[in-house]
mmCIF file of C-alpha atoms in Angstrom:
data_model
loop_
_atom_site.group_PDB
_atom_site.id
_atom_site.type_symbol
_atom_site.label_atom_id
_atom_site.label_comp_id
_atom_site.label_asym_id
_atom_site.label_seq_id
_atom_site.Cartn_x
_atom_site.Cartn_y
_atom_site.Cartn_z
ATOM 1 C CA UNK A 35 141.521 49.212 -88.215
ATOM 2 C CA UNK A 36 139.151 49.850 -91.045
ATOM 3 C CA UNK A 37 135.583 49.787 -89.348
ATOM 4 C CA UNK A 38 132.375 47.259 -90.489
ATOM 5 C CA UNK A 39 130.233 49.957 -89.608
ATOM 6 C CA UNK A 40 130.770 52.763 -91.947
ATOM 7 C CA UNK A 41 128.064 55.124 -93.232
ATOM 8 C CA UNK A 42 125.916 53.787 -95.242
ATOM 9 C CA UNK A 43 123.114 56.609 -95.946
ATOM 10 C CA UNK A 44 124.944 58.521 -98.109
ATOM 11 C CA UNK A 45 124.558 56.690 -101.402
ATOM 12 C CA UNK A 46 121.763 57.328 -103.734
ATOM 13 C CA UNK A 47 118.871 55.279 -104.203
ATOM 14 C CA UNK A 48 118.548 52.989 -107.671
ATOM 15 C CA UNK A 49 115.602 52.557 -109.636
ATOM 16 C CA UNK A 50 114.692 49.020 -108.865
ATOM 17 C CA UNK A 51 114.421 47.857 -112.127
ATOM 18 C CA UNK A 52 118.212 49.122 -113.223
ATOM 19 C CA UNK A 53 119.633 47.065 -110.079
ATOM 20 C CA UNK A 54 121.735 44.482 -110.466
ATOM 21 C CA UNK A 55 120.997 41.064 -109.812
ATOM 22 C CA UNK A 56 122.141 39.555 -107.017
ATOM 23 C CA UNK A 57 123.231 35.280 -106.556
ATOM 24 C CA UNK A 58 124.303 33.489 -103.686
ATOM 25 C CA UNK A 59 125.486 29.956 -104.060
ATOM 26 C CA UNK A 60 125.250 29.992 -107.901
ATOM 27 C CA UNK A 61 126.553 26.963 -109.944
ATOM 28 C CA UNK A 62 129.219 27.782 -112.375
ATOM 29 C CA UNK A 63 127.313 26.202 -115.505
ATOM 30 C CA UNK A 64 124.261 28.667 -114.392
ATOM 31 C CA UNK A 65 126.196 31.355 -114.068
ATOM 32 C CA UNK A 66 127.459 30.459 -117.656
ATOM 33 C CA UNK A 67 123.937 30.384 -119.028
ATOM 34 C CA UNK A 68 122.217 33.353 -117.344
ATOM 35 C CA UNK A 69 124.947 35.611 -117.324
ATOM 36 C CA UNK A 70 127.625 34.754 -119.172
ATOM 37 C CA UNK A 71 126.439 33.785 -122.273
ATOM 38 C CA UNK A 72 124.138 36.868 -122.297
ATOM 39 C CA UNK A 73 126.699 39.363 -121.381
ATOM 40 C CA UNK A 74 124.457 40.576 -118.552
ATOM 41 C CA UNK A 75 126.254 41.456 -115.008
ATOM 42 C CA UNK A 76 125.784 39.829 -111.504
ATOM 43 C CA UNK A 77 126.411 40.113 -108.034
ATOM 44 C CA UNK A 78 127.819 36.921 -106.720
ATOM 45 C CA UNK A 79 127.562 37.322 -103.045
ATOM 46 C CA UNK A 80 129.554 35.245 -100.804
ATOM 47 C CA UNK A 81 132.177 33.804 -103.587
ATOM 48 C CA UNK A 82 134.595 35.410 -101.739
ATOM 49 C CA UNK A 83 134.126 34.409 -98.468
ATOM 50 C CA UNK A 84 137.327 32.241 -98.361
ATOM 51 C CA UNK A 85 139.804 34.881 -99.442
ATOM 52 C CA UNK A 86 141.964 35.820 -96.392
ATOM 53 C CA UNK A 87 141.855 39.518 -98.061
ATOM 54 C CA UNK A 88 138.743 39.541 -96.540
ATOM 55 C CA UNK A 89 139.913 39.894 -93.171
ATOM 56 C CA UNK A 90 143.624 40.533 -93.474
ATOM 57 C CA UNK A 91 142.513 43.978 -95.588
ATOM 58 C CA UNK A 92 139.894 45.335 -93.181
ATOM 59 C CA UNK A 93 142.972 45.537 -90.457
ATOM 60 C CA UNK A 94 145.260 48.702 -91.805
ATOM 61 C CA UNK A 95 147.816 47.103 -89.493
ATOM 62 C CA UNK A 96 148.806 44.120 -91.913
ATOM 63 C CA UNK A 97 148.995 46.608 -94.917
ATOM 64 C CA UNK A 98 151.104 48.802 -92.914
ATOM 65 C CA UNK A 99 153.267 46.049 -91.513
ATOM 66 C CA UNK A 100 153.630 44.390 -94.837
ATOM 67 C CA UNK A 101 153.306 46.637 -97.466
ATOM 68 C CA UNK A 102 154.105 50.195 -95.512
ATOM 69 C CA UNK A 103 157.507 50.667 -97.425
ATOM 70 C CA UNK A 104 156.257 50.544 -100.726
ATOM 71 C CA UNK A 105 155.401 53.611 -103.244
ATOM 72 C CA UNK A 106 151.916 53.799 -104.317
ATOM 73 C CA UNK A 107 150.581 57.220 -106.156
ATOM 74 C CA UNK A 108 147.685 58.468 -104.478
ATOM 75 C CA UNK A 109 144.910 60.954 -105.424
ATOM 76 C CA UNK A 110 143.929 63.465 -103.064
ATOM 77 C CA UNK A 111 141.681 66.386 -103.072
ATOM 78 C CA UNK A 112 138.126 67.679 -102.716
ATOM 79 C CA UNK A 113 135.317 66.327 -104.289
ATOM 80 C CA UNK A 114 132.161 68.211 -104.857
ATOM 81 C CA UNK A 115 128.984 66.541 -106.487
ATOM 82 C CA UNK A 116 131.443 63.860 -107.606
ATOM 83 C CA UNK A 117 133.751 66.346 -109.480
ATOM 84 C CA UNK A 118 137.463 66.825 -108.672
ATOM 85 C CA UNK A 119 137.717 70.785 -107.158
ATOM 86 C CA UNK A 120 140.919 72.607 -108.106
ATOM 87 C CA UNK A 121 143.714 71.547 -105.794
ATOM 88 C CA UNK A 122 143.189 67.722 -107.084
ATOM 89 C CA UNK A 123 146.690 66.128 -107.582
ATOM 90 C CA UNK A 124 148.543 63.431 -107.761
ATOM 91 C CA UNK A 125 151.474 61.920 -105.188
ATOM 92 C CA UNK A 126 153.799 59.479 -104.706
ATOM 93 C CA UNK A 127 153.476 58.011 -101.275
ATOM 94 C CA UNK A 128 154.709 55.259 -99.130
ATOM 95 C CA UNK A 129 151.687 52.955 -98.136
ATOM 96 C CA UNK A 130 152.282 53.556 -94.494
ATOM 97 C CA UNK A 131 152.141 57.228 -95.125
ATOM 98 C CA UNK A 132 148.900 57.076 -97.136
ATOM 99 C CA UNK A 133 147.644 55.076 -94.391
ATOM 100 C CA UNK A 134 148.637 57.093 -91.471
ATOM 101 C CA UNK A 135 148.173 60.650 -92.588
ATOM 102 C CA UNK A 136 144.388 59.614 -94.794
ATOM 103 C CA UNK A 137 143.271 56.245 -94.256
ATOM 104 C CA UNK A 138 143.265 56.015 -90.472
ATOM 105 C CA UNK A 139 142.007 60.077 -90.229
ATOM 106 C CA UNK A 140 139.377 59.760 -92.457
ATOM 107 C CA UNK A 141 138.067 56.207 -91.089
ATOM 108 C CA UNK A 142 137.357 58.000 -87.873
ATOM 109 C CA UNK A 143 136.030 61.322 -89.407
ATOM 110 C CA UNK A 144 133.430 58.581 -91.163
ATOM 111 C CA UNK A 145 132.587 57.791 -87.782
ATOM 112 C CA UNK A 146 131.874 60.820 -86.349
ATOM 113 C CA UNK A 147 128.801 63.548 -86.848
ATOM 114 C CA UNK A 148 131.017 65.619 -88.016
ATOM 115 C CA UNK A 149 131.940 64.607 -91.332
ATOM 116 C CA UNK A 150 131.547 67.014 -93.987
ATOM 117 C CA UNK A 151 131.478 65.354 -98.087
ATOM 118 C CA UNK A 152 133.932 68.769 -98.642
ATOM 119 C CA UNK A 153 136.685 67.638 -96.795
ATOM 120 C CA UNK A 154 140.056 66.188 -98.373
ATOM 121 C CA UNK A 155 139.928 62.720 -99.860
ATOM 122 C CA UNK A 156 142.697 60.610 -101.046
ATOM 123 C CA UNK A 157 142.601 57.495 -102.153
ATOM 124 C CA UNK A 158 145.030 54.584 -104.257
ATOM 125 C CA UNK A 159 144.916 55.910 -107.682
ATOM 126 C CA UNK A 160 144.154 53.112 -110.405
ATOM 127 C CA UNK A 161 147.028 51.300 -110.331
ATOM 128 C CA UNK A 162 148.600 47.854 -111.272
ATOM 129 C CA UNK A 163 149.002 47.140 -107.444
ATOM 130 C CA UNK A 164 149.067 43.799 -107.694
ATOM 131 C CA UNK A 165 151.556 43.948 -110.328
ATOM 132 C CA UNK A 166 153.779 46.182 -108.070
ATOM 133 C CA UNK A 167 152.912 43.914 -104.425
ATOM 134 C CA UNK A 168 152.666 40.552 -105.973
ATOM 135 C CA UNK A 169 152.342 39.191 -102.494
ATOM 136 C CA UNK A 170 148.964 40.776 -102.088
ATOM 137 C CA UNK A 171 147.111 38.303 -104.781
ATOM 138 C CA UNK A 172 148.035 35.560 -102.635
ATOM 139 C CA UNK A 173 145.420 37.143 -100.579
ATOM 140 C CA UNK A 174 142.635 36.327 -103.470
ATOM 141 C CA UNK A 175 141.338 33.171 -105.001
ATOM 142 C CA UNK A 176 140.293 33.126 -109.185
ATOM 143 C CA UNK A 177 136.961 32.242 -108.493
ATOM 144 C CA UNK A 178 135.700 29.137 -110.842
ATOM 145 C CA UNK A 179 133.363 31.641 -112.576
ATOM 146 C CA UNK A 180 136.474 32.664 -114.701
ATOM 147 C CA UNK A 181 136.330 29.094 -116.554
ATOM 148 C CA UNK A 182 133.392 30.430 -118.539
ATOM 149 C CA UNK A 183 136.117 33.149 -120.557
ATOM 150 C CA UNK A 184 139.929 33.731 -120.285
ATOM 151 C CA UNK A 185 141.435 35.209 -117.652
ATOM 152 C CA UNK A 186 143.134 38.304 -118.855
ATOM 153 C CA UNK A 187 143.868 40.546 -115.460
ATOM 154 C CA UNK A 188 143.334 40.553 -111.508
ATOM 155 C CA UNK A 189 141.662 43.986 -110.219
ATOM 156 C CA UNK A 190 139.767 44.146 -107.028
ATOM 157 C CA UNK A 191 137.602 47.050 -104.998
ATOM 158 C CA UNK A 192 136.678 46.208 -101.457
ATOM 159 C CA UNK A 193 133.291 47.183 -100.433
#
């Protein structure tokens, strides 16, 4: 299970006048106008409150269960300052393996005081998922925000 209450302290602090803008509740013709139309990016928060991805993702058990005999590559390595350390590769893996030997491990090493930035990471590498696990869009909504332009692909990153 894929905690709420992972660390949060480690990220770097933005410049207040770089940040993003954040909207909650916005109407899709305002969007249009004050972001759209001027190319300039947003936060919508909570237009994605609906989406059962947002539970049925946080619990590594549905993934596994559904999903666990599937090939997905995977990166995996070290990571120091942001930069891949020699020893970075590539694998094939099934989901269930990539959740089971890195997922679940490193969810818990989060939690802990001893987690050290050094240690091995692995993660999905960018990857037409949805294109390969169809069944997992059904998880998502298009959110009416994409009736201001076309609609060309579906990508998502959990936060």
């Amino acid at each position: 299970i894929v905690s709420q209450n992972l660390p949060v302290a480690r990220a770097p602090m933005l410049n207040v006048e770089c940040a993003i803008p954040r909207e909650k509740g916005l109407k899709v013709a305002d969007f249009k106008k004050k972001y759209f139309k001027c190319d300039r990016s947003v936060i919508l928060e909570g237009a994605i409150e609906d989406w059962p991805a947002t539970t049925r993702w946080h619990d590594l058990r549905y993934l596994r269960t559904n999903f666990g005999h599937r090939t997905v590559p995977v990166e995996l390595g070290k990571l120091q300052g942001g930069r891949k350390m020699e020893g970075w590769r590539e694998e094939a893996l099934l989901l269930a393996d990539l959740i089971d030997k890195h997922l679940v491990p490193s969810n818990a090493l989060c939690l802990s005081d001893s987690f050290q930035p050094q240690q091995e990471v692995a993660y999905l590498a960018q990857h037409a998922l949805f294109d390969q696990l169809p069944r997992l869009q059904q998880d998502l909504k298009v959110p009416p925000y994409t009736q201001c332009g076309g609609l060309e692909a579906i990508n998502a990153w959990e936060q």
